[in-house]
CSV table of C-alpha atoms in Angstrom, one decimal:
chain,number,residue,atom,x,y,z
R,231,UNK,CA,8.7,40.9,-243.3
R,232,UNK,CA,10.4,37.5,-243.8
R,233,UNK,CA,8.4,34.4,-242.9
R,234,UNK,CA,9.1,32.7,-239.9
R,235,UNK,CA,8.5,28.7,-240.9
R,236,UNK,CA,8.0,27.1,-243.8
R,237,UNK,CA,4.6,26.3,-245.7
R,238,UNK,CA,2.5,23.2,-244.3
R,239,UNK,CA,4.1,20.7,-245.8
R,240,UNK,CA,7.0,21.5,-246.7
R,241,UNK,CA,10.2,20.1,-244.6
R,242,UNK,CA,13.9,18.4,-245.2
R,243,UNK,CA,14.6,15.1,-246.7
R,244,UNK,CA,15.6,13.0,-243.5
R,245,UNK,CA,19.4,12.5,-243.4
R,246,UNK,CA,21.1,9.0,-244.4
R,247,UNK,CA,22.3,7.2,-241.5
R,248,UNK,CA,25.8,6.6,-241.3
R,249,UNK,CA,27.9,3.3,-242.8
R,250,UNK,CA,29.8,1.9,-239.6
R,251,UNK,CA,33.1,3.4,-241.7
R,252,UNK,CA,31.5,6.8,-241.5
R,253,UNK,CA,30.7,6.6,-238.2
R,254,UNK,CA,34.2,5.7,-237.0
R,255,UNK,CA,35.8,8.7,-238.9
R,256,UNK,CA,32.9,11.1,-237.6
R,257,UNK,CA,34.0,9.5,-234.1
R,258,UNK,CA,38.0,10.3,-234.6
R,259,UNK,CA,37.3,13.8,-235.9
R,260,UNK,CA,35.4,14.7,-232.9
R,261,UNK,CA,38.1,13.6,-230.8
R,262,UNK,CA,40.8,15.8,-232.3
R,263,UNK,CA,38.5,18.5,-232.2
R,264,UNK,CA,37.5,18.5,-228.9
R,265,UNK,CA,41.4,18.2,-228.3
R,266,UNK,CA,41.9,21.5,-229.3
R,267,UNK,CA,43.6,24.5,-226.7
R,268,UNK,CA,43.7,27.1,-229.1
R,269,UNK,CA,43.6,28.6,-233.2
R,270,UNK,CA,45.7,30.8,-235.3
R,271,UNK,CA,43.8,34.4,-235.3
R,272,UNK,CA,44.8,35.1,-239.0
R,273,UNK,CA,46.5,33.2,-241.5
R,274,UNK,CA,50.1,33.8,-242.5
R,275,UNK,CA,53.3,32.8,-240.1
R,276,UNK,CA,54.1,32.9,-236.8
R,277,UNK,CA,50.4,33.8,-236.2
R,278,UNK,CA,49.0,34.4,-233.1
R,279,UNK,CA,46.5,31.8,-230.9
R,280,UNK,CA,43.7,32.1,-228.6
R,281,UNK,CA,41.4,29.7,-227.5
R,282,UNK,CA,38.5,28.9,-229.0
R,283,UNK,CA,35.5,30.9,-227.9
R,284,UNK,CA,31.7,29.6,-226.7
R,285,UNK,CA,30.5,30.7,-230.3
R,286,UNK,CA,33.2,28.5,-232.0
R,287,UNK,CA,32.3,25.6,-229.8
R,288,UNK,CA,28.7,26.0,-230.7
R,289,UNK,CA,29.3,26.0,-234.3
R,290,UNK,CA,31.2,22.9,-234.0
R,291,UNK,CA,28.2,20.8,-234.2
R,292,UNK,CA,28.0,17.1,-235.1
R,293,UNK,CA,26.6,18.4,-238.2
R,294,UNK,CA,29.5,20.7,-239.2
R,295,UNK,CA,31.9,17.9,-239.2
R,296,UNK,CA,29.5,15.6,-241.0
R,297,UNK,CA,29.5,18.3,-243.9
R,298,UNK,CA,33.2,18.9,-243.7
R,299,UNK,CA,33.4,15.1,-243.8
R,300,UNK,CA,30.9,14.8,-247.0
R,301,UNK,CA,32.9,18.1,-248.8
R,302,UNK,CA,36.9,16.0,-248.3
R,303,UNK,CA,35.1,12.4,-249.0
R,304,UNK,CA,35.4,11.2,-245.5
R,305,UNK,CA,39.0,12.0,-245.3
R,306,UNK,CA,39.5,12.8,-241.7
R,307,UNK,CA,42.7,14.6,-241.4
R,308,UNK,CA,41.6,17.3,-244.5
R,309,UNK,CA,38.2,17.7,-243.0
R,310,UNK,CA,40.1,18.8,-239.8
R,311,UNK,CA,42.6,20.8,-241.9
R,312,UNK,CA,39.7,22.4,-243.1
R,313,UNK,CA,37.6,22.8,-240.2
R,314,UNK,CA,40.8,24.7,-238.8
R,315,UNK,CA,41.2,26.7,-241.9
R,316,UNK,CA,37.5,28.3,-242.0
R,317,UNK,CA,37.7,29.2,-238.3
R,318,UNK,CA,40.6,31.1,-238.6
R,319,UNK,CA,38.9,32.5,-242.0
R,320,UNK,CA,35.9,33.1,-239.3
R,321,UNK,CA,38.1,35.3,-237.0
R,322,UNK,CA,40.5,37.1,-239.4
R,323,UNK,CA,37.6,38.0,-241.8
R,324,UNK,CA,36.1,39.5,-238.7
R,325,UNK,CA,32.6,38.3,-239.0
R,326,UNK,CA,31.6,39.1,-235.9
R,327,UNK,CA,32.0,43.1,-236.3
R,328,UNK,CA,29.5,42.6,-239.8
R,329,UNK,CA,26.4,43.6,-237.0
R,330,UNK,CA,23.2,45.1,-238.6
R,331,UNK,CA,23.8,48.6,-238.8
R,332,UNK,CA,27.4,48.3,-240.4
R,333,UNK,CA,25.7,46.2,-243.0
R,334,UNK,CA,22.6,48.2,-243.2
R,335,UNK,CA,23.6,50.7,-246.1
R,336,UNK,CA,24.8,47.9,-248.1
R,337,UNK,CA,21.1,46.3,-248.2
R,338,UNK,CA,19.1,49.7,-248.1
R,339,UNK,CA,17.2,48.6,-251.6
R,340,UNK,CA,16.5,45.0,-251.0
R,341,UNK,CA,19.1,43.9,-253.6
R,342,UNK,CA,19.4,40.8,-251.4
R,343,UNK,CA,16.2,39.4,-249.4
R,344,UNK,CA,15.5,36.3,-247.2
R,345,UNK,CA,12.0,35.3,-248.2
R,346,UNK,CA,10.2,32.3,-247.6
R,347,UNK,CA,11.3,28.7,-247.9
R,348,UNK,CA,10.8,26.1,-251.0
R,349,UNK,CA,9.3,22.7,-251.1
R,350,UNK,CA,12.0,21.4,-249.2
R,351,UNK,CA,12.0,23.8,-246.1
R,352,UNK,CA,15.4,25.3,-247.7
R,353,UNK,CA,15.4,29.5,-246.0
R,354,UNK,CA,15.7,31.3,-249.7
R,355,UNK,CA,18.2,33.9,-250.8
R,356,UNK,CA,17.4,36.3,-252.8
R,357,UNK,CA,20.3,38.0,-255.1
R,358,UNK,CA,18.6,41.0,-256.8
R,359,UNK,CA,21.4,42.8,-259.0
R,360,UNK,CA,19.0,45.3,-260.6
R,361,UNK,CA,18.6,46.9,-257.2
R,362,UNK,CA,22.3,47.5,-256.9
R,363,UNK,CA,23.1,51.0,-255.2
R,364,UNK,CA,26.6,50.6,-254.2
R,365,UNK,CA,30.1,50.3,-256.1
R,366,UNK,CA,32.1,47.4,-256.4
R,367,UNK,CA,34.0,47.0,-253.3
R,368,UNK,CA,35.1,44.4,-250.8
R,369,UNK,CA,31.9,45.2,-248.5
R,370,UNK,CA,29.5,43.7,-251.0
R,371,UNK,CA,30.9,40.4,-250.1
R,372,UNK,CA,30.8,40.6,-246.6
R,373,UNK,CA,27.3,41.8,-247.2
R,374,UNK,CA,26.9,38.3,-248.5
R,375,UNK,CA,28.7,36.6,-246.6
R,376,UNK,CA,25.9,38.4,-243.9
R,377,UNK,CA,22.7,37.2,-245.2
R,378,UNK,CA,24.3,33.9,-245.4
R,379,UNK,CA,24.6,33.6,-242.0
R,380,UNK,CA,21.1,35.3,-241.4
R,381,UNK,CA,20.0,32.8,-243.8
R,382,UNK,CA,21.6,30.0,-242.0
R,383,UNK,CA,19.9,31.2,-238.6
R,384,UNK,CA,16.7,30.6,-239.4
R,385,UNK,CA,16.3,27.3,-241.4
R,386,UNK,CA,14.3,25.1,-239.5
R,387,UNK,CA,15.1,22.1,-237.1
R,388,UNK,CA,16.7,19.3,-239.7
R,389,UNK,CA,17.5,21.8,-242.8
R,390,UNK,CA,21.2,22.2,-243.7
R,391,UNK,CA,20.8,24.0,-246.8
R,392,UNK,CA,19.4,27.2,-248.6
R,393,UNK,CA,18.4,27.4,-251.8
R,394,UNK,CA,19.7,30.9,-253.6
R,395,UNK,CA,17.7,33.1,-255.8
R,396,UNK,CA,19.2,34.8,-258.4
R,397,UNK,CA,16.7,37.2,-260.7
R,398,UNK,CA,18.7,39.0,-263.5
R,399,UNK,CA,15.5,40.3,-264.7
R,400,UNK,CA,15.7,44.6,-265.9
R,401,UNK,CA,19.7,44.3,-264.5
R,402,UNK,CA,22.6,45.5,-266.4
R,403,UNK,CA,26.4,44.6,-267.0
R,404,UNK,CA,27.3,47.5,-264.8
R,405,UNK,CA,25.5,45.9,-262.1
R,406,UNK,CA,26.9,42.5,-261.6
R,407,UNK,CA,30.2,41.7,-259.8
R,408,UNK,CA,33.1,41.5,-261.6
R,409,UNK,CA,35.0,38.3,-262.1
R,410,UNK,CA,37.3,38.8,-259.5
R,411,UNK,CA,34.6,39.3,-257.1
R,412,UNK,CA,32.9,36.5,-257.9
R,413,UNK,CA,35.7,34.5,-257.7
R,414,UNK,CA,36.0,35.5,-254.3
R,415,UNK,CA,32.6,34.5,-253.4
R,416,UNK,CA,33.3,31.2,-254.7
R,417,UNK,CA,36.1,30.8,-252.8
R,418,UNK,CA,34.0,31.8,-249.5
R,419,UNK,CA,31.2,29.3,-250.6
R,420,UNK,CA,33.2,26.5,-251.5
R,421,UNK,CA,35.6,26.5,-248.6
R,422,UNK,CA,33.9,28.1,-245.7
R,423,UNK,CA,30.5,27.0,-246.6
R,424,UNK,CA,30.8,23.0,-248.0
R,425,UNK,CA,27.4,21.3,-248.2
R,426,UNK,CA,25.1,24.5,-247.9
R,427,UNK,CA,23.9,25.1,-251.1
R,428,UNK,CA,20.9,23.1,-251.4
R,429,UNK,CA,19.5,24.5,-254.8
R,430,UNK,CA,20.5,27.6,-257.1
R,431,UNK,CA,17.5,29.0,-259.2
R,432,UNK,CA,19.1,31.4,-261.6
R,433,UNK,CA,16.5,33.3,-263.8
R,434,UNK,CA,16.0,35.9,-266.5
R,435,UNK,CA,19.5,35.2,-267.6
R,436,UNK,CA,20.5,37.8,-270.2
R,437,UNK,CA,23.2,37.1,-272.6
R,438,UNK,CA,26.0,38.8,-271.3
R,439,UNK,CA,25.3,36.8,-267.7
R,440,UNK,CA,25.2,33.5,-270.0
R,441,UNK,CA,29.0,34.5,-271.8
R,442,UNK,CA,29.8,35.7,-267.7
R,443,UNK,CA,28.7,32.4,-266.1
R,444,UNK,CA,30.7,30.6,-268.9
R,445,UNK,CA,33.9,32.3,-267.8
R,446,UNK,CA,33.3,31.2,-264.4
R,447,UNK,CA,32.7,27.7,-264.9
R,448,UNK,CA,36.0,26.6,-264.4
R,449,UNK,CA,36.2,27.8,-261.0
R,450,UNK,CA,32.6,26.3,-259.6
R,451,UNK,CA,33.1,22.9,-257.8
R,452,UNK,CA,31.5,20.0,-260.0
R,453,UNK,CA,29.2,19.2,-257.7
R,454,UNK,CA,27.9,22.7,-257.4
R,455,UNK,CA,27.1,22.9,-260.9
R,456,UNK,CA,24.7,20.0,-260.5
R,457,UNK,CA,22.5,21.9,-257.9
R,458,UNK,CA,22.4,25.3,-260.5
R,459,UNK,CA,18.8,25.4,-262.4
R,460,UNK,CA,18.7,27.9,-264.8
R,461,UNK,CA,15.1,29.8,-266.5
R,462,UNK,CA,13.2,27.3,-264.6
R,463,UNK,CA,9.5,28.9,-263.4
R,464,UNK,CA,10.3,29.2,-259.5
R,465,UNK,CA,7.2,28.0,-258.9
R,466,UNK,CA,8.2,24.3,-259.4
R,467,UNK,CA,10.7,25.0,-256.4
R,468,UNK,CA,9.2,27.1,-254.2
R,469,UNK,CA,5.3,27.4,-252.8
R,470,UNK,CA,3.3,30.0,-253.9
R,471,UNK,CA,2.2,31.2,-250.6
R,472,UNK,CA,5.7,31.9,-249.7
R,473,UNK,CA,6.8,33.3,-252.9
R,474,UNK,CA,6.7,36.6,-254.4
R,475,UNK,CA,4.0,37.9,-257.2
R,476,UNK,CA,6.7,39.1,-259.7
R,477,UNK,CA,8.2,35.4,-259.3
R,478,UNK,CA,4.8,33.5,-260.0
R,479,UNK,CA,3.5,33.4,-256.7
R,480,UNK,CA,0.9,35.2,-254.4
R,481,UNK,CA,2.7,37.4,-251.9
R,482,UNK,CA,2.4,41.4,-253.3
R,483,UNK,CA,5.9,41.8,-251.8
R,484,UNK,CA,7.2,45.6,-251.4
R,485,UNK,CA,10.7,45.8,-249.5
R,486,UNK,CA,10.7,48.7,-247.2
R,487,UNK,CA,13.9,48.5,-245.6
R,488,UNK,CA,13.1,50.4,-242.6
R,489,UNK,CA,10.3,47.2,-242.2
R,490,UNK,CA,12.0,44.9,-243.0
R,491,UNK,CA,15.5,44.6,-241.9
R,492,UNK,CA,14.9,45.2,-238.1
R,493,UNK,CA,12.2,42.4,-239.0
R,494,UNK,CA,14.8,40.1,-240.3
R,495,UNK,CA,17.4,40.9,-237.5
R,496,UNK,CA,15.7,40.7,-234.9
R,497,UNK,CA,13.7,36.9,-235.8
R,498,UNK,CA,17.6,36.3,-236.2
R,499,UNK,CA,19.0,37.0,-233.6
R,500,UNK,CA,15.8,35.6,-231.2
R,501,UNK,CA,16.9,32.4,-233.1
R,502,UNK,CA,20.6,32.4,-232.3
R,503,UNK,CA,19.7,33.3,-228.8
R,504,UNK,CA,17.4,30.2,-228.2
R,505,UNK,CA,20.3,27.9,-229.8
R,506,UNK,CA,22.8,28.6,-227.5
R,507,UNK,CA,20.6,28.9,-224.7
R,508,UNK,CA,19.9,24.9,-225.7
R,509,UNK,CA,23.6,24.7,-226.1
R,510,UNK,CA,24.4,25.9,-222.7
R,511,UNK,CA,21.5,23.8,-221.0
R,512,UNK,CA,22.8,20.4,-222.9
R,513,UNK,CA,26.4,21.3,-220.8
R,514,UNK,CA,27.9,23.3,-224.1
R,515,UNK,CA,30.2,20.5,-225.7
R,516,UNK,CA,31.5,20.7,-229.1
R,517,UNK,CA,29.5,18.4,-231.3
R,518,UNK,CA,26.2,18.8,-230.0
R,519,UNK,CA,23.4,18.0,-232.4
R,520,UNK,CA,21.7,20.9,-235.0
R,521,UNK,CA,18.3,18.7,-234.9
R,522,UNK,CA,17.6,19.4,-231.0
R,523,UNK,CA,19.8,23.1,-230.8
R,524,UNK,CA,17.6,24.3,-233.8
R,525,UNK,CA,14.6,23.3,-231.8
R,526,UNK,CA,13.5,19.8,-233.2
R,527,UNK,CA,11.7,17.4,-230.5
């Protein structure tokens, strides 16, 4: 089963407080958000509208515009752009019909698992391509895009970020996305996701990943590539209580998927529940604070 909370000792870097400039843009970009009636459901023209719904206001948090802010350099008007844009990617992707059991097959190996947390209370992701069991297709993403969100659900009070896992170790060519694919997951992680990647521990790189990741470098955001570590021992970045034997650590760590994912599920969804039970308590307003909604005193 996943763990719950990080090791003792372990927890996030305290935020820096906002310059008085950031704190009037954070201020104006609140106000036009909270001005909104309604969004486009899908992209294109002439789209329709609907009104924002009591999940979109929730996810709207003072935090979510400070990233957005961070991701356009403080630039108010493209960090609302941009806000706009990933909630109508929100509803036409149709994240909200990804629920367990459509996602299920897709994860019936363990070639993606949420396990422990590293040194800085960052949820990890684990991308596991020699466990592959399905074909190329555009449900692996949303399968990503899935345990994201999972992953997302259960950092602790004050944590923004996850840190991903990626073991090439006994994979093959044939088992790793094309460059399209990954291109597309870029695009989701760099535009829907700004400011979530915390770390990215890539290991047991063979050499056709090394000539892959090459061709991809163009399309990863500068800043990005700062947070990749490549072949370094995991653990330097992650506890060994928390982390897997086969990774350095001391959990003997067998997926057993009819174990584990109604494990993970279900400590995700009790968190999501307490949130917006918070939420609704603190009157339900769009930017509310992730420190208290994610249960921090």
């Amino acid at each position: 089963k996943p763990f719950e909370h990080p090791a003792p000792g372990c927890k996030p870097d305290a935020p820096p407080p906002l310059t008085t400039d950031q704190q009037a843009k954070y201020d104006a970009l609140l106000t036009s958000v909270q001005a909104w009636d309604t969004l486009p459901t899908t992209t294109g023209k002439n789209p329709e509208t609907s009104p924002l719904n009591s999940d979109e206001k929730l996810w709207l948090t003072r935090e979510c515009l400070l990233r957005y802010l961070r991701a356009t350099k403080w630039t108010t008007a493209a960090s609302e752009k941009r806000l706009r844009e990933t909630l109508t990617w929100r509803r036409e992707y149709g994240l909200s019909r990804f629920t367990a059991a459509y996602i299920s097959p897709e994860n019936a190996t363990g070639k993606q698992v949420l396990f422990g947390y590293d040194a800085g209370a960052r949820p990890c992701l684990y991308l596991l391509p020699n466990k592959q069991n399905t074909p190329n297709s555009p449900k692996q993403v949303e399968h990503l895009v899935y345990m994201l969100e999972r992953t997302l659900d259960i950092a602790p009070p004050g944590q923004e970020t996850l840190a991903l896992c990626i073991d090439f170790r006994n994979s093959s060519s044939g088992s790793n996305p094309s460059i399209a694919t990954s291109r597309q997951v870029l695009s989701i992680l760099q535009n829907h996701y700004p400011e979530r990647l915390g770390r990215a521990l890539i290991t047991h790189l063979p050499w056709y990943i090394t000539m892959f990741l090459k061709a991809l470098s163009p399309f990863i955001d500068p800043v990005t590539k700062t947070k990749m570590r490549y072949n370094e021992p995991l653990p330097d970045h992650i506890p060994k209580e928390q982390l897997m034997k086969n990774a350095g650590g001391e959990c003997e760590f067998v997926y057993e998927h009819e174990v584990y994912w109604p494990a993970l599920n279900e400590l995700a969804d009790k968190r999501r529940a307490e949130r917006k039970a918070r939420w609704e308590e603190r009157g339900g307003k769009i930017g509310d604070s992730e420190w208290v909604l994610w249960g921090g005193e």
